[in-house]
Amino acid sequence: MTSQSAQYLSTEVLTASPYRLHQMVVDAALRFAYQAEAAIAEPDREVVSMACTRSREFVAELISGLREDSAPELVSSLKALFVFVYRNLAEAERDCDAEKLQAAIRVLTEHRQTWQELGNMINGPTTPTDANVRLNRSA
C-alpha cells in the first residue's frame, strides 16, 4: 500500500460514521474470504491460510463491536452468525474446504446486503464510493 493510499484509508476510517465503519469491516472480511476462495481453487495453502486468518480478524472485530446492552436478542443472534462465520473460516483454512468458505461468504454477503438496506432506510442511498467497493471474486 502506498503512502497516499494508507493516508487516504486512515482519513476515511477516522472520519467514518459508525455505520460506515461496520460496513468497511464487513467489506474487508469479504475481500479476504474471496481471496481465500480463489486460493483454494489454485490450490495455494499459504494464501488460503493468510486470507482466512485476515478474514477471521475482521470477523473478530465484528464480534467484539457488538454491545448486548442495546438489543440483547438481536445482538445474540448476530453474535451467533459471526461465530458461525469465524468457525467456518477456521475450518476452511485448516482443511482447505471450499464449502465451509462459501458458507461463511454467504452469511457475510447477506449481512452486508441487510446492513446496506438498513443504511439506505436510515441515511438514504449510499454514495457512489460505497457502491464501488470491489468485493467480487476478481478483486
Short mmCIF file of C-alpha atoms in Angstrom, two decimals:
data_model
loop_
_atom_site.label_atom_id
_atom_site.label_comp_id
_atom_site.label_asym_id
_atom_site.label_seq_id
_atom_site.Cartn_x
_atom_site.Cartn_y
_atom_site.Cartn_z
CA MET A 1 0.00 0.00 0.00
CA THR A 2 1.42 3.36 -0.97
CA SER A 3 1.82 6.17 1.49
CA GLN A 4 -1.02 8.08 -0.17
CA SER A 5 -3.31 5.03 -0.04
CA ALA A 6 -2.54 4.48 3.63
CA GLN A 7 -3.17 8.15 4.39
CA TYR A 8 -6.47 8.08 2.48
CA LEU A 9 -7.59 4.93 4.30
CA SER A 10 -6.58 6.39 7.65
CA THR A 11 -8.56 9.56 6.94
CA GLU A 12 -11.57 7.54 5.76
CA VAL A 13 -11.55 5.42 8.94
CA LEU A 14 -11.10 8.41 11.25
CA THR A 15 -13.95 10.36 9.65
CA ALA A 16 -16.38 7.49 9.00
CA SER A 17 -19.68 7.11 10.80
CA PRO A 18 -20.21 4.01 12.96
CA TYR A 19 -22.48 2.68 10.19
CA ARG A 20 -19.73 3.11 7.58
CA LEU A 21 -17.03 1.66 9.86
CA HIS A 22 -19.09 -1.50 10.31
CA GLN A 23 -19.58 -1.73 6.56
CA MET A 24 -15.84 -1.31 5.98
CA VAL A 25 -15.06 -4.18 8.37
CA VAL A 26 -17.61 -6.45 6.66
CA ASP A 27 -16.19 -5.49 3.25
CA ALA A 28 -12.67 -6.35 4.41
CA ALA A 29 -13.78 -9.72 5.82
CA LEU A 30 -15.44 -10.49 2.48
CA ARG A 31 -12.49 -9.30 0.42
CA PHE A 32 -10.12 -11.68 2.23
CA ALA A 33 -12.65 -14.52 2.11
CA TYR A 34 -12.82 -14.12 -1.67
CA GLN A 35 -9.02 -14.20 -1.82
CA ALA A 36 -9.08 -17.45 0.15
CA GLU A 37 -11.72 -18.86 -2.19
CA ALA A 38 -9.53 -18.13 -5.21
CA ALA A 39 -6.50 -19.64 -3.46
CA ILE A 40 -8.39 -22.85 -2.62
CA ALA A 41 -9.16 -23.26 -6.31
CA GLU A 42 -5.44 -22.95 -7.21
CA PRO A 43 -4.65 -24.60 -4.58
CA ASP A 44 -2.28 -22.32 -2.67
CA ARG A 45 -2.38 -23.26 1.01
CA GLU A 46 -0.17 -20.35 2.07
CA VAL A 47 -2.54 -17.77 0.56
CA VAL A 48 -5.58 -19.68 1.88
CA SER A 49 -4.11 -19.52 5.36
CA MET A 50 -3.20 -15.83 5.17
CA ALA A 51 -6.53 -14.79 3.66
CA CYS A 52 -8.66 -16.86 6.06
CA THR A 53 -6.68 -15.52 9.01
CA ARG A 54 -7.18 -11.92 7.87
CA SER A 55 -10.88 -12.50 7.23
CA ARG A 56 -11.24 -14.01 10.72
CA GLU A 57 -9.51 -10.97 12.22
CA PHE A 58 -12.20 -8.74 10.72
CA VAL A 59 -14.98 -11.09 11.84
CA ALA A 60 -13.50 -11.00 15.37
CA GLU A 61 -13.71 -7.20 15.14
CA LEU A 62 -17.40 -7.50 14.26
CA ILE A 63 -17.97 -9.77 17.25
CA SER A 64 -16.08 -7.51 19.64
CA GLY A 65 -18.08 -4.49 18.44
CA LEU A 66 -21.41 -6.00 19.48
CA ARG A 67 -22.98 -4.38 22.55
CA GLU A 68 -25.60 -6.51 24.28
CA ASP A 69 -26.98 -3.62 26.33
CA SER A 70 -28.88 -2.22 23.33
CA ALA A 71 -30.93 -5.11 21.95
CA PRO A 72 -29.79 -8.34 23.64
CA GLU A 73 -31.78 -10.74 21.45
CA LEU A 74 -30.64 -9.14 18.20
CA VAL A 75 -27.05 -8.94 19.39
CA SER A 76 -27.15 -12.58 20.48
CA SER A 77 -28.37 -13.62 17.02
CA LEU A 78 -25.71 -11.54 15.27
CA LYS A 79 -23.03 -12.93 17.55
CA ALA A 80 -24.11 -16.49 16.72
CA LEU A 81 -23.94 -15.69 12.99
CA PHE A 82 -20.47 -14.15 13.27
CA VAL A 83 -19.21 -17.07 15.39
CA PHE A 84 -20.55 -19.42 12.68
CA VAL A 85 -18.61 -17.41 10.07
CA TYR A 86 -15.47 -17.41 12.23
CA ARG A 87 -15.61 -21.20 12.72
CA ASN A 88 -16.23 -21.84 9.04
CA LEU A 89 -13.27 -19.66 8.10
CA ALA A 90 -11.06 -21.57 10.56
CA GLU A 91 -12.23 -24.93 9.24
CA ALA A 92 -11.87 -23.77 5.63
CA GLU A 93 -8.28 -22.78 6.40
CA ARG A 94 -7.47 -25.99 8.25
CA ASP A 95 -8.99 -28.33 5.65
CA CYS A 96 -8.81 -26.16 2.51
CA ASP A 97 -12.58 -26.66 2.44
CA ALA A 98 -14.32 -24.61 -0.24
CA GLU A 99 -17.81 -25.45 1.08
CA LYS A 100 -17.03 -24.07 4.56
CA LEU A 101 -15.59 -20.96 2.99
CA GLN A 102 -18.62 -20.48 0.74
CA ALA A 103 -20.93 -20.81 3.75
CA ALA A 104 -19.00 -18.02 5.50
CA ILE A 105 -19.12 -15.87 2.37
CA ARG A 106 -22.89 -16.36 2.03
CA VAL A 107 -23.52 -15.20 5.59
CA LEU A 108 -21.20 -12.20 5.26
CA THR A 109 -22.75 -11.27 1.91
CA GLU A 110 -26.29 -11.49 3.31
CA HIS A 111 -25.26 -9.41 6.33
CA ARG A 112 -23.67 -6.81 4.06
CA GLN A 113 -26.80 -6.54 1.94
CA THR A 114 -29.02 -6.25 5.01
CA TRP A 115 -26.69 -3.65 6.53
CA GLN A 116 -26.74 -1.65 3.31
CA GLU A 117 -30.56 -1.77 3.18
CA LEU A 118 -30.69 -0.56 6.77
CA GLY A 119 -28.34 2.27 5.92
CA ASN A 120 -30.47 3.22 2.93
CA MET A 121 -33.55 3.34 5.16
CA ILE A 122 -31.80 5.50 7.75
CA ASN A 123 -29.41 7.63 5.68
CA GLY A 124 -30.77 7.43 2.15
CA PRO A 125 -28.99 5.65 -0.72
CA THR A 126 -25.27 5.04 -0.32
CA THR A 127 -22.73 7.21 -2.02
CA PRO A 128 -21.11 6.14 -5.28
CA THR A 129 -17.92 5.27 -3.36
CA ASP A 130 -19.86 2.79 -1.23
CA ALA A 131 -21.39 1.24 -4.34
CA ASN A 132 -17.97 0.83 -5.96
CA VAL A 133 -16.47 -1.38 -3.24
CA ARG A 134 -14.89 -4.26 -5.11
CA LEU A 135 -15.98 -7.46 -3.45
CA ASN A 136 -16.36 -9.70 -6.44
CA ARG A 137 -14.14 -12.72 -6.93
CA SER A 138 -11.88 -10.91 -9.37
CA ALA A 139 -10.92 -8.19 -6.85
#
